[in-house]
PDB file of C-alpha atoms in Angstrom:
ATOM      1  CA  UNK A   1       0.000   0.000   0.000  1.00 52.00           C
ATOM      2  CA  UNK A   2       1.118   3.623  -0.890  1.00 68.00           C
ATOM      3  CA  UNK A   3       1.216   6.171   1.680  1.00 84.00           C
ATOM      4  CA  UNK A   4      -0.159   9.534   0.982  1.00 87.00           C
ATOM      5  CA  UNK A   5       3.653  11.124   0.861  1.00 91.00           C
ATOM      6  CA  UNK A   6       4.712   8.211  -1.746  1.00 88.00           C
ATOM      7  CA  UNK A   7       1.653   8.846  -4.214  1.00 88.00           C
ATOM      8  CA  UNK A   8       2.178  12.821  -4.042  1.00 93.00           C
ATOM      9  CA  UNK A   9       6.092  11.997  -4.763  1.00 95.00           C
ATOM     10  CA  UNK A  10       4.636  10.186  -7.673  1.00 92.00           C
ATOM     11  CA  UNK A  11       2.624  12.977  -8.928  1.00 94.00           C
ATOM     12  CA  UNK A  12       4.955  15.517  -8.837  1.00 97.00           C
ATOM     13  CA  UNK A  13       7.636  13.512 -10.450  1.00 97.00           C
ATOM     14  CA  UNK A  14       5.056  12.510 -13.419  1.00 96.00           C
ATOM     15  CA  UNK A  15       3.984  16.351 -13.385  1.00 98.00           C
ATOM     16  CA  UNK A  16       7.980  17.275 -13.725  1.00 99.00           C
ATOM     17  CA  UNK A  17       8.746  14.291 -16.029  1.00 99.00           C
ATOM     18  CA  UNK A  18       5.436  15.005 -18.298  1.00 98.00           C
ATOM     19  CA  UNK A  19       6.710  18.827 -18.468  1.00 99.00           C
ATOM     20  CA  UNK A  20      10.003  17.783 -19.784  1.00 99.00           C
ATOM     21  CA  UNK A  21       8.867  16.282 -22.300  1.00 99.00           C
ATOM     22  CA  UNK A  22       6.400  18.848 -23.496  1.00 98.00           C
ATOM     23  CA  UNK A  23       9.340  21.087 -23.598  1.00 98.00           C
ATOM     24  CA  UNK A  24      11.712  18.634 -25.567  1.00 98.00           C
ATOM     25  CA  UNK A  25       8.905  18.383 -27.913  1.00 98.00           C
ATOM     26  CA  UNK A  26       8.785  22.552 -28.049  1.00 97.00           C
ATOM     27  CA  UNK A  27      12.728  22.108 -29.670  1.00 96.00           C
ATOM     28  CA  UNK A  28      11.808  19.570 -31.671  1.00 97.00           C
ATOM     29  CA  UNK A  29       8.858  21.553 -33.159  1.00 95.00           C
ATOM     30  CA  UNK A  30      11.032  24.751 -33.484  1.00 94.00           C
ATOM     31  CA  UNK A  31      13.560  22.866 -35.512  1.00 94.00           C
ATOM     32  CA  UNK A  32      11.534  20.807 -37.721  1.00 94.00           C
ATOM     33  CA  UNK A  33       8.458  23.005 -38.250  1.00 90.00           C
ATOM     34  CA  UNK A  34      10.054  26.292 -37.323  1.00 89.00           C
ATOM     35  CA  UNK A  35       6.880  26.831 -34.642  1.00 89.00           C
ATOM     36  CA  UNK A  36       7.682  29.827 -32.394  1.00 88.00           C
ATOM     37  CA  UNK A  37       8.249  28.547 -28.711  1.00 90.00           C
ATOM     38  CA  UNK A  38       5.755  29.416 -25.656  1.00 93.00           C
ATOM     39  CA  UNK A  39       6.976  32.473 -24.208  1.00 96.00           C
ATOM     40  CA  UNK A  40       7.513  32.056 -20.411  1.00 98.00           C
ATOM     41  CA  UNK A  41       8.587  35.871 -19.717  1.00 98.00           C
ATOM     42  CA  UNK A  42       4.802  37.021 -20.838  1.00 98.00           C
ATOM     43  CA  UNK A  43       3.735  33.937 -18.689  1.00 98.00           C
ATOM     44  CA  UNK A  44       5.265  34.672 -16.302  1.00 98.00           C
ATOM     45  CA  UNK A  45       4.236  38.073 -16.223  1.00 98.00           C
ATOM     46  CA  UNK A  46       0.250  37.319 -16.779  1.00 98.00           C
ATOM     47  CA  UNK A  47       1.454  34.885 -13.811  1.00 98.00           C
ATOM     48  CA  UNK A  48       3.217  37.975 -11.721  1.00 98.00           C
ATOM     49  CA  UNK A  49       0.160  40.390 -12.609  1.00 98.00           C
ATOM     50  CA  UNK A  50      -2.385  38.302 -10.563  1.00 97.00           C
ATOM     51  CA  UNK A  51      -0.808  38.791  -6.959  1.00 95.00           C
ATOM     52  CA  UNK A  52      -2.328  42.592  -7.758  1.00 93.00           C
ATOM     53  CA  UNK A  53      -5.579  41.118  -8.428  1.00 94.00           C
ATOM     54  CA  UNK A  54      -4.799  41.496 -12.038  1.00 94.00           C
ATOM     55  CA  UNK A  55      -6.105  38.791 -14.176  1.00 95.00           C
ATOM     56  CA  UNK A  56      -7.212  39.731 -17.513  1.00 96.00           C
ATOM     57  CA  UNK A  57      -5.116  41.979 -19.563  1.00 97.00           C
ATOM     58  CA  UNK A  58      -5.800  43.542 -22.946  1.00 96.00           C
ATOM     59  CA  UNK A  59      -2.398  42.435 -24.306  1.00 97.00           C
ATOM     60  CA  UNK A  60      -0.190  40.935 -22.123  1.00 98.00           C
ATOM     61  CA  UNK A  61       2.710  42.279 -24.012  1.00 97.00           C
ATOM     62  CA  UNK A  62       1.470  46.176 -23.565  1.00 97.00           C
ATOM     63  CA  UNK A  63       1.443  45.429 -19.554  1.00 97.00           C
ATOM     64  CA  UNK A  64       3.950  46.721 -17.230  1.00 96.00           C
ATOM     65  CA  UNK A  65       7.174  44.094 -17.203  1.00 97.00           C
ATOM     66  CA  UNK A  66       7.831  42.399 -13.976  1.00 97.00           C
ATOM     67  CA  UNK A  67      11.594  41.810 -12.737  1.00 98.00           C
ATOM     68  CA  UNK A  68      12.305  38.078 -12.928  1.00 98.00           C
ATOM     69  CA  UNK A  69       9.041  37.147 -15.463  1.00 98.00           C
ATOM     70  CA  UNK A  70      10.965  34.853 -16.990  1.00 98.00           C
ATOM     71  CA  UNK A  71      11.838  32.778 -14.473  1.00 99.00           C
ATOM     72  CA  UNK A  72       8.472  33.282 -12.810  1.00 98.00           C
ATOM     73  CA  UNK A  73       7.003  32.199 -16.129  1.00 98.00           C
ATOM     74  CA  UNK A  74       8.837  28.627 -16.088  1.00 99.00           C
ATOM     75  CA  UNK A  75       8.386  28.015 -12.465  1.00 99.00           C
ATOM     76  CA  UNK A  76       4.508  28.566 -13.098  1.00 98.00           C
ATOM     77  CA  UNK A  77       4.979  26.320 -16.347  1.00 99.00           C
ATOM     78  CA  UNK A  78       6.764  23.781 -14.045  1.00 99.00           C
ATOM     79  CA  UNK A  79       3.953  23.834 -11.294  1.00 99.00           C
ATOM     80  CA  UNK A  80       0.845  24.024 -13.353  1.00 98.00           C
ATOM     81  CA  UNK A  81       2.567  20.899 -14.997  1.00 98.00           C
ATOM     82  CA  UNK A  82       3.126  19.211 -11.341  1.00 98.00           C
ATOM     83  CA  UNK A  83      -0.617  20.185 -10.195  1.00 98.00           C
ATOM     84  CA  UNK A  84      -1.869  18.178 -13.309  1.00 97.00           C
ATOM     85  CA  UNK A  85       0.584  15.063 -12.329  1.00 96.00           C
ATOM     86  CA  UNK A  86      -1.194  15.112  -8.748  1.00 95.00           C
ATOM     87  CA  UNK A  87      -4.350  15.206 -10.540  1.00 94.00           C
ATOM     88  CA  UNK A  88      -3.681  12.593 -12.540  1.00 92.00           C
ATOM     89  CA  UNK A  89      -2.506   9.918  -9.316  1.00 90.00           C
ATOM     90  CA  UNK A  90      -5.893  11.349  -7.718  1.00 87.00           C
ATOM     91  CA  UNK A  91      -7.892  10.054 -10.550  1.00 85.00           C
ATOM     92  CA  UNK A  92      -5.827   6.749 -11.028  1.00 79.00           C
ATOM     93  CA  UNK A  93      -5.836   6.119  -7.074  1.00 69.00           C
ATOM     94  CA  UNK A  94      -3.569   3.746  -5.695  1.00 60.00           C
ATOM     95  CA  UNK A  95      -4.364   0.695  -8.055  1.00 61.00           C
ATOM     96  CA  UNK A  96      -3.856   2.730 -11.508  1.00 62.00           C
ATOM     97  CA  UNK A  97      -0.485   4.327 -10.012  1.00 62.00           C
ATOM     98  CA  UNK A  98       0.404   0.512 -10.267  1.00 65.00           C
ATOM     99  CA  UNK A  99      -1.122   0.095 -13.318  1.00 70.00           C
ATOM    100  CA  UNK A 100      -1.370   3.039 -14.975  1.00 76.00           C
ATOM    101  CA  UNK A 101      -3.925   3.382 -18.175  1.00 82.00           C
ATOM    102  CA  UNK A 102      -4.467   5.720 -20.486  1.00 87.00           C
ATOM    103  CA  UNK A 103      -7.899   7.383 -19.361  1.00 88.00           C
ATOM    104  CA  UNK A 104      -6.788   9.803 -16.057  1.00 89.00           C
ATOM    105  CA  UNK A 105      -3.407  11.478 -18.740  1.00 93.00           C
ATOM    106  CA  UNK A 106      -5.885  12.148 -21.288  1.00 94.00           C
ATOM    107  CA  UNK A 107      -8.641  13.881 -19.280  1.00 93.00           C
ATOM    108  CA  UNK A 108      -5.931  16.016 -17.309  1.00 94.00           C
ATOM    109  CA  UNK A 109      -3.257  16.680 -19.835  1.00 94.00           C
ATOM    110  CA  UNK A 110      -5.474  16.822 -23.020  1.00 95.00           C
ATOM    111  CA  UNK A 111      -9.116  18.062 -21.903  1.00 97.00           C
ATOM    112  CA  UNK A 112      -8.423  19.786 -18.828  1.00 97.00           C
ATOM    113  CA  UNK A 113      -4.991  21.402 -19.507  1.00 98.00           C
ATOM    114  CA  UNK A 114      -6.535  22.556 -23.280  1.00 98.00           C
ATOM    115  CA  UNK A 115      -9.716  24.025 -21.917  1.00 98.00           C
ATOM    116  CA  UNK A 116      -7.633  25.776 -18.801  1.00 98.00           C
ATOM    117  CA  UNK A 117      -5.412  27.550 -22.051  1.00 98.00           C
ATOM    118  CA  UNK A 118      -8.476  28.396 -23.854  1.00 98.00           C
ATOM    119  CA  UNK A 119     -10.679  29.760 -21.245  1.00 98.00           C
ATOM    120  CA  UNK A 120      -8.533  30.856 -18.915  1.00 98.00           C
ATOM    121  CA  UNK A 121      -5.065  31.218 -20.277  1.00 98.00           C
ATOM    122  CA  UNK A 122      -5.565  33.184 -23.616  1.00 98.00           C
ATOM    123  CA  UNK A 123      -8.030  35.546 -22.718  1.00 98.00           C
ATOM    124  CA  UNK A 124      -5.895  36.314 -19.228  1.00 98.00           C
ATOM    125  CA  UNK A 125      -3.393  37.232 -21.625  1.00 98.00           C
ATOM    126  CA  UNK A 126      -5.373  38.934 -24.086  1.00 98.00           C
ATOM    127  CA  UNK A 127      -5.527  36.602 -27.302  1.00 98.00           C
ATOM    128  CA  UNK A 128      -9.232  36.032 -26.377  1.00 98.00           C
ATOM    129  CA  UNK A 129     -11.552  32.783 -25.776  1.00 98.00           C
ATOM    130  CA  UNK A 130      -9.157  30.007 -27.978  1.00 98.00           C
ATOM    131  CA  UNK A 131      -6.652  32.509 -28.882  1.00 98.00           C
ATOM    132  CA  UNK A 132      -9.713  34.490 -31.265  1.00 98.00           C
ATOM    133  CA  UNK A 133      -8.282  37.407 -31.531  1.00 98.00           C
ATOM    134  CA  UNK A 134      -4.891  36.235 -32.781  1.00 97.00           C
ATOM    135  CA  UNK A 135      -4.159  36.396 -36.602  1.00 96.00           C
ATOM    136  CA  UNK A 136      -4.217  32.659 -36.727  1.00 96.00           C
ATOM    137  CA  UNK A 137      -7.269  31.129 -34.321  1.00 98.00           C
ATOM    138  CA  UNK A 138      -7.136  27.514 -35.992  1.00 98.00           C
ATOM    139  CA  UNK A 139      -3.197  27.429 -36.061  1.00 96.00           C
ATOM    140  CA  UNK A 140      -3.281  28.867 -32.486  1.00 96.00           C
ATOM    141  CA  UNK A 141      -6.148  26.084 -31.640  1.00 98.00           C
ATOM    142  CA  UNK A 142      -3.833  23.315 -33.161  1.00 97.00           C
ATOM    143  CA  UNK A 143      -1.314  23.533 -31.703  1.00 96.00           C
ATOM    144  CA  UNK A 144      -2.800  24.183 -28.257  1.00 97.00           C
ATOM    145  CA  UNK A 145      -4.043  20.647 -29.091  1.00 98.00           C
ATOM    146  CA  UNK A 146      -1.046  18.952 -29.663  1.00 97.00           C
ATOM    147  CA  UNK A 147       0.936  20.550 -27.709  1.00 98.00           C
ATOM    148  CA  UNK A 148      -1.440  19.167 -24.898  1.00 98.00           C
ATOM    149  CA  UNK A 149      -1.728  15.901 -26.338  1.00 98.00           C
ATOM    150  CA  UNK A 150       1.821  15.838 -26.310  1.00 98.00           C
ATOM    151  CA  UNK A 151       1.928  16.104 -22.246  1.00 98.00           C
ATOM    152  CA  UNK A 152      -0.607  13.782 -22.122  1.00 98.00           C
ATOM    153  CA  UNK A 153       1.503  11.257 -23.614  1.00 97.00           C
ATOM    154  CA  UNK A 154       4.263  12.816 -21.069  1.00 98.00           C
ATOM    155  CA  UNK A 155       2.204  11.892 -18.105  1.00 96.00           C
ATOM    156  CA  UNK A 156       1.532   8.242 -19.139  1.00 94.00           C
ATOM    157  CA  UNK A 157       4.830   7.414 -20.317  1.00 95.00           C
ATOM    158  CA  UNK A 158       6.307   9.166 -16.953  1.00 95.00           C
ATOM    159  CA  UNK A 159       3.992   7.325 -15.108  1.00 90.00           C
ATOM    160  CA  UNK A 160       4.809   3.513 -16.564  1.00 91.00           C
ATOM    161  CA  UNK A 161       8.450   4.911 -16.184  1.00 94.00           C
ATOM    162  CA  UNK A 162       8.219   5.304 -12.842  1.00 91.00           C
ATOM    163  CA  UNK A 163       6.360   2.147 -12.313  1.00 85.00           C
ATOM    164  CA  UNK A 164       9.031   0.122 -14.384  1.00 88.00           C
ATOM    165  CA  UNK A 165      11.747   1.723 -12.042  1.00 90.00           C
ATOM    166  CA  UNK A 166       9.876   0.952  -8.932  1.00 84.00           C
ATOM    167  CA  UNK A 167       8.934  -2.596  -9.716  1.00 77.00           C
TER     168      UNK A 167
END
């Protein structure tokens, strides 16, 4: 039996893992399909704004810059992506964390992570409900997608990772 300590160990390491490889897949993508990289500093700053009760910005870009967004910005990329780890072992519960399946990644890192950027995300940063008022939606909307699906792939393969290296 896993205590309560051991399973959140295992969800943040799947969260870290699962981020790692959403950000390997980032270089990959710039190389081979030239696709810009997220940028962490307006993140981070979007991320910076809300301890000011700030959450919604016109354009994130036009709003004052915060000392150490960058940094801020990957930390908050590195959390969000260890929250949806935990959520993930909360959903498996003990027996999945064993046996992990493909269900509990898919909800968190594809549905939930992909509706958090579109509804709360983009239009916090001021590209609108699914990145509408960029000059690409659809592009925008794609590769939200597979950028998620991507991490949701992280998450499972982190998890049977870890469970290979623990068994």
């Amino acid at each position: 039996m896993h205590s309560i300590a051991v399973l959140f160990l295992h969800g943040i390491i799947i969260g870290i893992a699962a981020t790692v490889i959403l950000d390997i897949w980032a270089l990959v993508a710039k190389r081979a399909y030239d696709a810009a990289p997220a940028n962490w500093a307006l993140a981070g700053r979007w991320f910076a704004h809300m301890k000011n009760k700030r959450f919604r910005h016109e354009n994130i870009a036009d709003a004052m810059p915060v000392r150490g967004e960058l940094a801020i910005g990957w930390l908050a990329h590195y959390i969000v992506g260890i929250v949806y780890g935990l959520l993930v072992v909360v959903i498996w519960s003990v027996q999945e964390v064993t046996y992990p399946s493909l269900g509990a990644p898919f909800l968190i890192g594809l549905v939930l992570a992909t509706c958090a950027a579109w509804f709360a995300m983009q239009p916090g940063m001021g590209l609108g409900v699914a990145a509408r008022k960029t000059p690409d939606p659809l592009r925008v909307r794609l590769r939200t997608i597979v950028n998620h699906v991507v991490f949701s792939f992280g998450l499972y393969v982190s998890a049977i990772a870890l469970h290979c290296y623990l068994a």
